[in-house]
Amino acid sequence: MTAATKRKMIESRLKGALYGMFAGDAIASPTHWYYGGFSQIQSDYGPNGITTYTKPVTNLAGSILNKSDPNGGGRRSFFGSNNRDKSIIGDVINHGKLKYWDPNKSIHYHATLQAGENTLEMQLARVLMKSIVANNGQFNEDHFRKSYVDFMTTKDSHNDTYASTCHRMFFANMVFDEKELKDCPDNDGHNVDTIDGLVLPTVTALAETARQMRDRDFGTGVDEGIIQTASARTAAVTRSSSILERVSEVWASLVYQAIANDNTGKNEMQQPLIDAARALGLSSPRSDRRDQMSACYLSGSLPPTLDMLSKYVDKSCWEALLANANIGGENVHRGAVLGAILGARSGDEGLPNELKEGLFHRKELEKEINSFVDAVIGSKPTGQEDEGEL
């Protein structure tokens, strides 16, 4: 494969991965943290469940948004963290959304989103993409940290109802304890070592993979250790989790394989999936297992994620993301990371129009994805012609 042909392949896979991430997140938001099985999904969205991008319902029976602490991690306290002059949720971040966290209501975690609109973590992926573009295709933790804080503290920067524990703790440390920004990442010992923490490291892994391949003229010699380190550093910007950093390193290698693996036939990703499972201390993924619901915690969410990748990697990315949406549980951020690997293997041209066209910010995302790809892979040299086929 010539350098020109491989460049074209990498470009297609990068775009496929990013579109897959945005799609996997948005398609699953209506059923995020539904633990009542498919019957619960049917009760809110009809007999066929989720069949395309759908606006989340407003009220959700069993929602624990009303129990979540708007001023810190985990559950709400009635004796300390809520007795403040200002609220982290509503005043500092997620402006105007505190009313949805009312302990007397039962509101869907993403009640304010429109069909195809992305949740907060994937909106932060956009912030990271722009930061990487601003730094000539490289991850810069200081630049991203400032961009993160600016985005989160700007009114109307996003439309999501929910912000996870790590974000609430970060800004509680910043506002209430007046810590330096680099010291604000935190961990409550329960709700931070979670699969949503893999979303941002995935973006950095995509960038670093492409950048290294570009610098080697799309040949061999890529140092996976550099990709792993950059991904782990990304995770550390918003949360303090040595477990997540280690998982991010393993996941970064899987992202590298999804982008760089030359083989286009069936089963080429099975060995990298087995290697990832082994590195995580898990049994080998099995494609014959039934799709499993899981909670957000890494220990429980990683095995079914790897199983689904093994099952769907040679099938339709859209089919897999719809299946994930109809499982419930912590399917939003699992959908994003599934979408990265499956979208990469499908390539941009292999994704159905419905996957892209239904995204709420489709036009903005197209421009941002193109800018990101140009930054990390470099503009195509003038006069260079593609050779061969993908």
GROMACS .gro file of C-alpha atoms in nm:
model
  390
    1MET     CA    1   0.000   0.000   0.000
    2THR     CA    2   0.148   0.336  -0.102
    3ALA     CA    3   0.173   0.629   0.139
    4ALA     CA    4  -0.099   0.815  -0.056
    5THR     CA    5  -0.335   0.520  -0.037
    6LYS     CA    6  -0.269   0.467   0.331
    7ARG     CA    7  -0.323   0.836   0.400
    8LYS     CA    8  -0.662   0.812   0.235
    9MET     CA    9  -0.746   0.505   0.443
   10ILE     CA   10  -0.643   0.675   0.769
   11GLU     CA   11  -0.844   0.987   0.683
   12SER     CA   12  -1.153   0.777   0.618
   13ARG     CA   13  -1.110   0.584   0.941
   14LEU     CA   14  -1.057   0.896   1.149
   15LYS     CA   15  -1.378   1.048   1.018
   16GLY     CA   16  -1.563   0.720   1.064
   17ALA     CA   17  -1.442   0.696   1.424
   18LEU     CA   18  -1.552   1.047   1.512
   19TYR     CA   19  -1.891   1.021   1.345
   20GLY     CA   20  -1.932   0.686   1.519
   21MET     CA   21  -1.861   0.844   1.856
   22PHE     CA   22  -2.111   1.127   1.809
   23ALA     CA   23  -2.373   0.884   1.679
   24GLY     CA   24  -2.322   0.624   1.952
   25ASP     CA   25  -2.368   0.889   2.219
   26ALA     CA   26  -2.669   1.065   2.066
   27ILE     CA   27  -2.867   0.756   1.963
   28ALA     CA   28  -2.847   0.613   2.317
   29SER     CA   29  -2.928   0.926   2.518
   30PRO     CA   30  -3.304   0.857   2.535
   31THR     CA   31  -3.248   0.524   2.711
   32HIS     CA   32  -2.948   0.616   2.925
   33TRP     CA   33  -2.959   0.441   3.262
   34TYR     CA   34  -3.276   0.247   3.182
   35TYR     CA   35  -3.240  -0.066   3.395
   36GLY     CA   36  -3.588  -0.208   3.340
   37GLY     CA   37  -3.503  -0.395   3.022
   38PHE     CA   38  -3.652  -0.352   2.676
   39SER     CA   39  -4.005  -0.334   2.817
   40GLN     CA   40  -3.916  -0.009   2.993
   41ILE     CA   41  -3.777   0.130   2.670
   42GLN     CA   42  -4.094   0.027   2.486
   43SER     CA   43  -4.309   0.200   2.746
   44ASP     CA   44  -4.144   0.534   2.673
   45TYR     CA   45  -4.059   0.501   2.302
   46GLY     CA   46  -4.301   0.256   2.147
   47PRO     CA   47  -4.309  -0.116   2.065
   48ASN     CA   48  -3.997  -0.107   1.846
   49GLY     CA   49  -3.788   0.087   2.096
   50ILE     CA   50  -3.521   0.317   1.953
   51THR     CA   51  -3.505   0.299   1.573
   52THR     CA   52  -3.342   0.635   1.498
   53TYR     CA   53  -3.236   0.954   1.676
   54THR     CA   54  -3.505   1.033   1.931
   55LYS     CA   55  -3.570   1.311   2.180
   56PRO     CA   56  -3.550   1.186   2.541
   57VAL     CA   57  -3.869   1.192   2.745
   58THR     CA   58  -3.895   1.454   3.021
   59ASN     CA   59  -3.993   1.231   3.312
   60LEU     CA   60  -3.819   0.903   3.394
   61ALA     CA   61  -3.946   0.670   3.662
   62GLY     CA   62  -3.657   0.557   3.877
   63SER     CA   63  -3.428   0.844   3.779
   64ILE     CA   64  -3.174   0.921   4.049
   65LEU     CA   65  -3.104   1.269   3.917
   66ASN     CA   66  -3.316   1.383   4.214
   67LYS     CA   67  -3.072   1.210   4.450
   68SER     CA   68  -2.751   1.333   4.286
   69ASP     CA   69  -2.547   1.601   4.460
   70PRO     CA   70  -2.548   1.920   4.249
   71ASN     CA   71  -2.249   2.047   4.448
   72GLY     CA   72  -2.020   1.747   4.444
   73GLY     CA   73  -1.984   1.377   4.385
   74GLY     CA   74  -2.236   1.101   4.426
   75ARG     CA   75  -2.560   1.139   4.617
   76ARG     CA   76  -2.716   1.454   4.757
   77SER     CA   77  -2.639   1.553   5.117
   78PHE     CA   78  -2.888   1.750   5.323
   79PHE     CA   79  -2.631   1.847   5.586
   80GLY     CA   80  -2.342   2.008   5.404
   81SER     CA   81  -2.270   2.037   5.039
   82ASN     CA   82  -2.605   2.187   4.942
   83ASN     CA   83  -2.594   2.471   5.194
   84ARG     CA   84  -2.403   2.709   4.969
   85ASP     CA   85  -2.449   3.058   4.834
   86LYS     CA   86  -2.431   2.917   4.483
   87SER     CA   87  -2.482   2.580   4.326
   88ILE     CA   88  -2.226   2.412   4.101
   89ILE     CA   89  -2.507   2.278   3.885
   90GLY     CA   90  -2.713   2.574   3.770
   91ASP     CA   91  -2.480   2.861   3.863
   92VAL     CA   92  -2.127   2.747   3.774
   93ILE     CA   93  -2.188   2.474   3.515
   94ASN     CA   94  -2.501   2.344   3.340
   95HIS     CA   95  -2.648   2.690   3.375
   96GLY     CA   96  -3.020   2.702   3.444
   97LYS     CA   97  -3.048   2.323   3.481
   98LEU     CA   98  -3.070   2.293   3.861
   99LYS     CA   99  -3.451   2.282   3.850
  100TYR     CA  100  -3.430   1.943   3.679
  101TRP     CA  101  -3.234   1.806   3.976
  102ASP     CA  102  -3.525   1.881   4.211
  103PRO     CA  103  -3.547   1.606   4.479
  104ASN     CA  104  -3.925   1.613   4.442
  105LYS     CA  105  -3.919   1.534   4.070
  106SER     CA  106  -3.809   1.238   3.861
  107ILE     CA  107  -3.650   1.388   3.551
  108HIS     CA  108  -3.466   1.213   3.267
  109TYR     CA  109  -3.089   1.269   3.277
  110HIS     CA  110  -3.096   1.426   2.930
  111ALA     CA  111  -3.446   1.574   2.930
  112THR     CA  112  -3.334   1.900   2.773
  113LEU     CA  113  -3.163   1.745   2.468
  114GLN     CA  114  -3.317   1.733   2.122
  115ALA     CA  115  -3.317   1.427   1.895
  116GLY     CA  116  -2.962   1.365   1.777
  117GLU     CA  117  -2.810   1.617   2.019
  118ASN     CA  118  -2.501   1.506   2.206
  119THR     CA  119  -2.459   1.471   2.578
  120LEU     CA  120  -2.207   1.672   2.777
  121GLU     CA  121  -1.916   1.428   2.747
  122MET     CA  122  -1.930   1.431   2.367
  123GLN     CA  123  -1.966   1.809   2.371
  124LEU     CA  124  -1.640   1.805   2.567
  125ALA     CA  125  -1.496   1.582   2.295
  126ARG     CA  126  -1.564   1.872   2.057
  127VAL     CA  127  -1.380   2.105   2.294
  128LEU     CA  128  -1.084   1.866   2.296
  129MET     CA  129  -1.088   1.836   1.917
  130LYS     CA  130  -1.072   2.215   1.885
  131SER     CA  131  -0.790   2.230   2.139
  132ILE     CA  132  -0.592   1.973   1.941
  133VAL     CA  133  -0.650   2.172   1.621
  134ALA     CA  134  -0.530   2.489   1.796
  135ASN     CA  135  -0.211   2.306   1.896
  136ASN     CA  136  -0.117   2.185   1.549
  137GLY     CA  137  -0.262   1.840   1.590
  138GLN     CA  138  -0.122   1.763   1.935
  139PHE     CA  139  -0.278   1.724   2.277
  140ASN     CA  140  -0.174   2.000   2.518
  141GLU     CA  141  -0.310   1.942   2.866
  142ASP     CA  142  -0.277   2.304   2.983
  143HIS     CA  143  -0.460   2.434   2.677
  144PHE     CA  144  -0.732   2.173   2.707
  145ARG     CA  145  -0.773   2.232   3.081
  146LYS     CA  146  -0.836   2.603   3.021
  147SER     CA  147  -1.068   2.526   2.728
  148TYR     CA  148  -1.259   2.280   2.947
  149VAL     CA  149  -1.308   2.533   3.226
  150ASP     CA  150  -1.405   2.812   2.985
  151PHE     CA  151  -1.658   2.588   2.811
  152MET     CA  152  -1.814   2.452   3.127
  153THR     CA  153  -1.849   2.791   3.294
  154THR     CA  154  -1.996   2.966   2.989
  155LYS     CA  155  -2.373   2.994   2.985
  156ASP     CA  156  -2.547   2.808   2.700
  157SER     CA  157  -2.227   2.637   2.587
  158HIS     CA  158  -2.422   2.309   2.584
  159ASN     CA  159  -2.776   2.191   2.645
  160ASP     CA  160  -2.740   1.880   2.861
  161THR     CA  161  -2.921   1.835   3.190
  162TYR     CA  162  -2.667   1.606   3.354
  163ALA     CA  163  -2.301   1.643   3.450
  164SER     CA  164  -2.117   1.346   3.594
  165THR     CA  165  -1.956   1.327   3.936
  166CYS     CA  166  -1.607   1.413   3.810
  167HIS     CA  167  -1.722   1.746   3.667
  168ARG     CA  168  -1.921   1.840   3.976
  169MET     CA  169  -1.623   1.759   4.199
  170PHE     CA  170  -1.379   1.946   3.974
  171PHE     CA  171  -1.578   2.269   3.989
  172ALA     CA  172  -1.660   2.231   4.358
  173ASN     CA  173  -1.286   2.219   4.421
  174MET     CA  174  -1.235   2.521   4.198
  175VAL     CA  175  -1.516   2.735   4.342
  176PHE     CA  176  -1.561   2.627   4.702
  177ASP     CA  177  -1.203   2.526   4.788
  178GLU     CA  178  -1.032   2.768   4.548
  179LYS     CA  179  -0.780   2.511   4.430
  180GLU     CA  180  -0.547   2.556   4.137
  181LEU     CA  181  -0.704   2.413   3.823
  182LYS     CA  182  -0.445   2.136   3.797
  183ASP     CA  183  -0.540   2.025   4.149
  184CYS     CA  184  -0.916   2.018   4.088
  185PRO     CA  185  -0.956   1.664   3.944
  186ASP     CA  186  -1.096   1.440   4.216
  187ASN     CA  187  -1.244   1.100   4.293
  188ASP     CA  188  -1.524   0.998   4.528
  189GLY     CA  189  -1.411   0.634   4.521
  190HIS     CA  190  -1.721   0.518   4.339
  191ASN     CA  191  -1.846   0.728   4.047
  192VAL     CA  192  -1.526   0.842   3.874
  193ASP     CA  193  -1.359   0.516   3.765
  194THR     CA  194  -1.620   0.481   3.493
  195ILE     CA  195  -1.655   0.424   3.121
  196ASP     CA  196  -1.745   0.785   3.044
  197GLY     CA  197  -1.383   0.857   3.133
  198LEU     CA  198  -1.271   0.681   2.813
  199VAL     CA  199  -1.443   0.927   2.581
  200LEU     CA  200  -1.182   1.204   2.590
  201PRO     CA  201  -0.878   0.971   2.584
  202THR     CA  202  -1.025   0.814   2.270
  203VAL     CA  203  -1.010   1.148   2.089
  204THR     CA  204  -0.647   1.197   2.189
  205ALA     CA  205  -0.563   0.842   2.083
  206LEU     CA  206  -0.710   0.916   1.740
  207ALA     CA  207  -0.508   1.235   1.712
  208GLU     CA  208  -0.179   1.089   1.829
  209THR     CA  209  -0.215   0.779   1.611
  210ALA     CA  210  -0.271   0.991   1.301
  211ARG     CA  211   0.000   1.241   1.386
  212GLN     CA  212   0.263   0.973   1.441
  213MET     CA  213   0.170   0.794   1.120
  214ARG     CA  214   0.186   1.122   0.930
  215ASP     CA  215   0.532   1.198   1.069
  216ARG     CA  216   0.648   0.855   0.949
  217ASP     CA  217   0.500   0.907   0.603
  218PHE     CA  218   0.235   0.647   0.691
  219GLY     CA  219   0.495   0.376   0.728
  220THR     CA  220   0.600   0.167   1.028
  221GLY     CA  221   0.769   0.256   1.354
  222VAL     CA  222   0.482   0.412   1.548
  223ASP     CA  223   0.551   0.420   1.923
  224GLU     CA  224   0.231   0.304   2.092
  225GLY     CA  225   0.372   0.414   2.427
  226ILE     CA  226   0.347   0.778   2.322
  227ILE     CA  227  -0.018   0.729   2.220
  228GLN     CA  228  -0.089   0.557   2.550
  229THR     CA  229   0.075   0.828   2.760
  230ALA     CA  230  -0.107   1.110   2.585
  231SER     CA  231  -0.439   0.931   2.633
  232ALA     CA  232  -0.376   0.876   3.004
  233ARG     CA  233  -0.280   1.242   3.047
  234THR     CA  234  -0.608   1.338   2.882
  235ALA     CA  235  -0.806   1.135   3.133
  236ALA     CA  236  -0.625   1.312   3.417
  237VAL     CA  237  -0.737   1.660   3.312
  238THR     CA  238  -1.095   1.617   3.439
  239ARG     CA  239  -1.067   1.339   3.698
  240SER     CA  240  -0.823   1.171   3.935
  241SER     CA  241  -0.819   0.799   3.861
  242SER     CA  242  -0.511   0.583   3.830
  243ILE     CA  243  -0.735   0.294   3.724
  244LEU     CA  244  -0.884   0.497   3.442
  245GLU     CA  245  -0.542   0.611   3.328
  246ARG     CA  246  -0.426   0.251   3.301
  247VAL     CA  247  -0.741   0.148   3.113
  248SER     CA  248  -0.698   0.451   2.885
  249GLU     CA  249  -0.353   0.325   2.789
  250VAL     CA  250  -0.489  -0.015   2.692
  251TRP     CA  251  -0.783   0.140   2.510
  252ALA     CA  252  -0.548   0.373   2.321
  253SER     CA  253  -0.369   0.070   2.175
  254LEU     CA  254  -0.702  -0.068   2.057
  255VAL     CA  255  -0.784   0.266   1.895
  256TYR     CA  256  -0.443   0.259   1.725
  257GLN     CA  257  -0.513  -0.086   1.583
  258ALA     CA  258  -0.859   0.021   1.460
  259ILE     CA  259  -0.705   0.309   1.267
  260ALA     CA  260  -0.371   0.169   1.154
  261ASN     CA  261  -0.436  -0.199   1.086
  262ASP     CA  262  -0.386  -0.244   0.712
  263ASN     CA  263  -0.600  -0.552   0.683
  264THR     CA  264  -0.954  -0.498   0.558
  265GLY     CA  265  -1.082  -0.855   0.573
  266LYS     CA  266  -1.292  -1.016   0.843
  267ASN     CA  267  -1.155  -1.097   1.188
  268GLU     CA  268  -0.856  -0.862   1.167
  269MET     CA  269  -0.959  -0.691   1.494
  270GLN     CA  270  -1.018  -1.010   1.693
  271GLN     CA  271  -0.657  -1.046   1.807
  272PRO     CA  272  -0.628  -0.681   1.917
  273LEU     CA  273  -0.950  -0.730   2.116
  274ILE     CA  274  -0.807  -1.041   2.280
  275ASP     CA  275  -0.486  -0.852   2.356
  276ALA     CA  276  -0.683  -0.566   2.513
  277ALA     CA  277  -0.884  -0.805   2.728
  278ARG     CA  278  -0.567  -0.980   2.843
  279ALA     CA  279  -0.401  -0.648   2.930
  280LEU     CA  280  -0.708  -0.558   3.138
  281GLY     CA  281  -0.709  -0.894   3.315
  282LEU     CA  282  -1.032  -1.003   3.147
  283SER     CA  283  -1.132  -1.319   2.967
  284SER     CA  284  -1.123  -1.313   2.588
  285PRO     CA  285  -1.424  -1.139   2.432
  286ARG     CA  286  -1.686  -1.360   2.274
  287SER     CA  287  -1.896  -1.265   1.976
  288ASP     CA  288  -2.163  -1.525   2.057
  289ARG     CA  289  -2.271  -1.369   2.385
  290ARG     CA  290  -2.600  -1.188   2.412
  291ASP     CA  291  -2.562  -0.808   2.432
  292GLN     CA  292  -2.542  -0.725   2.801
  293MET     CA  293  -2.664  -0.427   2.999
  294SER     CA  294  -2.406  -0.280   3.234
  295ALA     CA  295  -2.364   0.004   3.479
  296CYS     CA  296  -2.097   0.271   3.436
  297TYR     CA  297  -1.819   0.120   3.647
  298LEU     CA  298  -1.518   0.005   3.447
  299SER     CA  299  -1.504  -0.340   3.601
  300GLY     CA  300  -1.856  -0.419   3.486
  301SER     CA  301  -1.876  -0.220   3.164
  302LEU     CA  302  -1.556  -0.325   2.988
  303PRO     CA  303  -1.633  -0.699   2.938
  304PRO     CA  304  -1.965  -0.645   2.755
  305THR     CA  305  -1.810  -0.359   2.557
  306LEU     CA  306  -1.536  -0.588   2.427
  307ASP     CA  307  -1.794  -0.861   2.359
  308MET     CA  308  -2.001  -0.620   2.151
  309LEU     CA  309  -1.695  -0.509   1.958
  310SER     CA  310  -1.612  -0.870   1.882
  311LYS     CA  311  -1.969  -0.932   1.771
  312TYR     CA  312  -2.025  -0.624   1.556
  313VAL     CA  313  -1.680  -0.529   1.424
  314ASP     CA  314  -1.748  -0.696   1.090
  315LYS     CA  315  -2.111  -0.586   1.076
  316SER     CA  316  -2.292  -0.254   1.042
  317CYS     CA  317  -2.182   0.019   1.283
  318TRP     CA  318  -2.534   0.163   1.281
  319GLU     CA  319  -2.682  -0.178   1.365
  320ALA     CA  320  -2.450  -0.206   1.663
  321LEU     CA  321  -2.527   0.143   1.793
  322LEU     CA  322  -2.902   0.082   1.767
  323ALA     CA  323  -2.860  -0.246   1.954
  324ASN     CA  324  -2.664  -0.066   2.224
  325ALA     CA  325  -2.933   0.203   2.252
  326ASN     CA  326  -3.198  -0.063   2.309
  327ILE     CA  327  -3.004  -0.233   2.587
  328GLY     CA  328  -3.024   0.054   2.833
  329GLY     CA  329  -2.796   0.082   3.134
  330GLU     CA  330  -2.484   0.291   3.083
  331ASN     CA  331  -2.518   0.282   2.707
  332VAL     CA  332  -2.442   0.644   2.617
  333HIS     CA  333  -2.070   0.648   2.683
  334ARG     CA  334  -2.037   0.284   2.588
  335GLY     CA  335  -2.202   0.388   2.262
  336ALA     CA  336  -1.941   0.657   2.209
  337VAL     CA  337  -1.642   0.427   2.255
  338LEU     CA  338  -1.808   0.147   2.058
  339GLY     CA  339  -1.875   0.399   1.782
  340ALA     CA  340  -1.508   0.499   1.771
  341ILE     CA  341  -1.382   0.148   1.700
  342LEU     CA  342  -1.671   0.035   1.479
  343GLY     CA  343  -1.680   0.365   1.289
  344ALA     CA  344  -1.308   0.345   1.225
  345ARG     CA  345  -1.338  -0.005   1.083
  346SER     CA  346  -1.634   0.096   0.866
  347GLY     CA  347  -1.460   0.408   0.741
  348ASP     CA  348  -1.637   0.729   0.652
  349GLU     CA  349  -1.771   0.589   0.327
  350GLY     CA  350  -1.912   0.283   0.500
  351LEU     CA  351  -2.139   0.476   0.734
  352PRO     CA  352  -2.506   0.517   0.635
  353ASN     CA  353  -2.637   0.865   0.565
  354GLU     CA  354  -2.889   0.829   0.847
  355LEU     CA  355  -2.608   0.808   1.100
  356LYS     CA  356  -2.469   1.147   0.998
  357GLU     CA  357  -2.779   1.332   0.883
  358GLY     CA  358  -2.966   1.277   1.209
  359LEU     CA  359  -2.704   1.440   1.429
  360PHE     CA  360  -2.844   1.763   1.571
  361HIS     CA  361  -2.526   1.964   1.506
  362ARG     CA  362  -2.450   1.788   1.179
  363LYS     CA  363  -2.314   2.089   0.988
  364GLU     CA  364  -2.096   2.208   1.276
  365LEU     CA  365  -1.968   1.857   1.338
  366GLU     CA  366  -1.874   1.810   0.974
  367LYS     CA  367  -1.659   2.124   0.982
  368GLU     CA  368  -1.502   2.032   1.316
  369ILE     CA  369  -1.426   1.676   1.209
  370ASN     CA  370  -1.267   1.796   0.884
  371SER     CA  371  -1.057   2.052   1.073
  372PHE     CA  372  -0.946   1.789   1.323
  373VAL     CA  373  -0.848   1.542   1.051
  374ASP     CA  374  -0.656   1.810   0.859
  375ALA     CA  375  -0.470   1.909   1.177
  376VAL     CA  376  -0.364   1.559   1.280
  377ILE     CA  377  -0.300   1.406   0.940
  378GLY     CA  378  -0.192   1.713   0.749
  379SER     CA  379  -0.336   1.867   0.438
  380LYS     CA  380  -0.298   1.656   0.127
  381PRO     CA  381   0.011   1.769  -0.067
  382THR     CA  382  -0.073   1.969  -0.379
  383GLY     CA  383  -0.082   1.751  -0.686
  384GLN     CA  384  -0.067   1.425  -0.492
  385GLU     CA  385  -0.290   1.163  -0.647
  386ASP     CA  386  -0.438   0.871  -0.460
  387GLU     CA  387  -0.326   0.533  -0.580
  388GLY     CA  388  -0.510   0.206  -0.561
  389GLU     CA  389  -0.811   0.115  -0.358
  390LEU     CA  390  -0.879   0.112   0.015
   0.00000   0.00000   0.00000
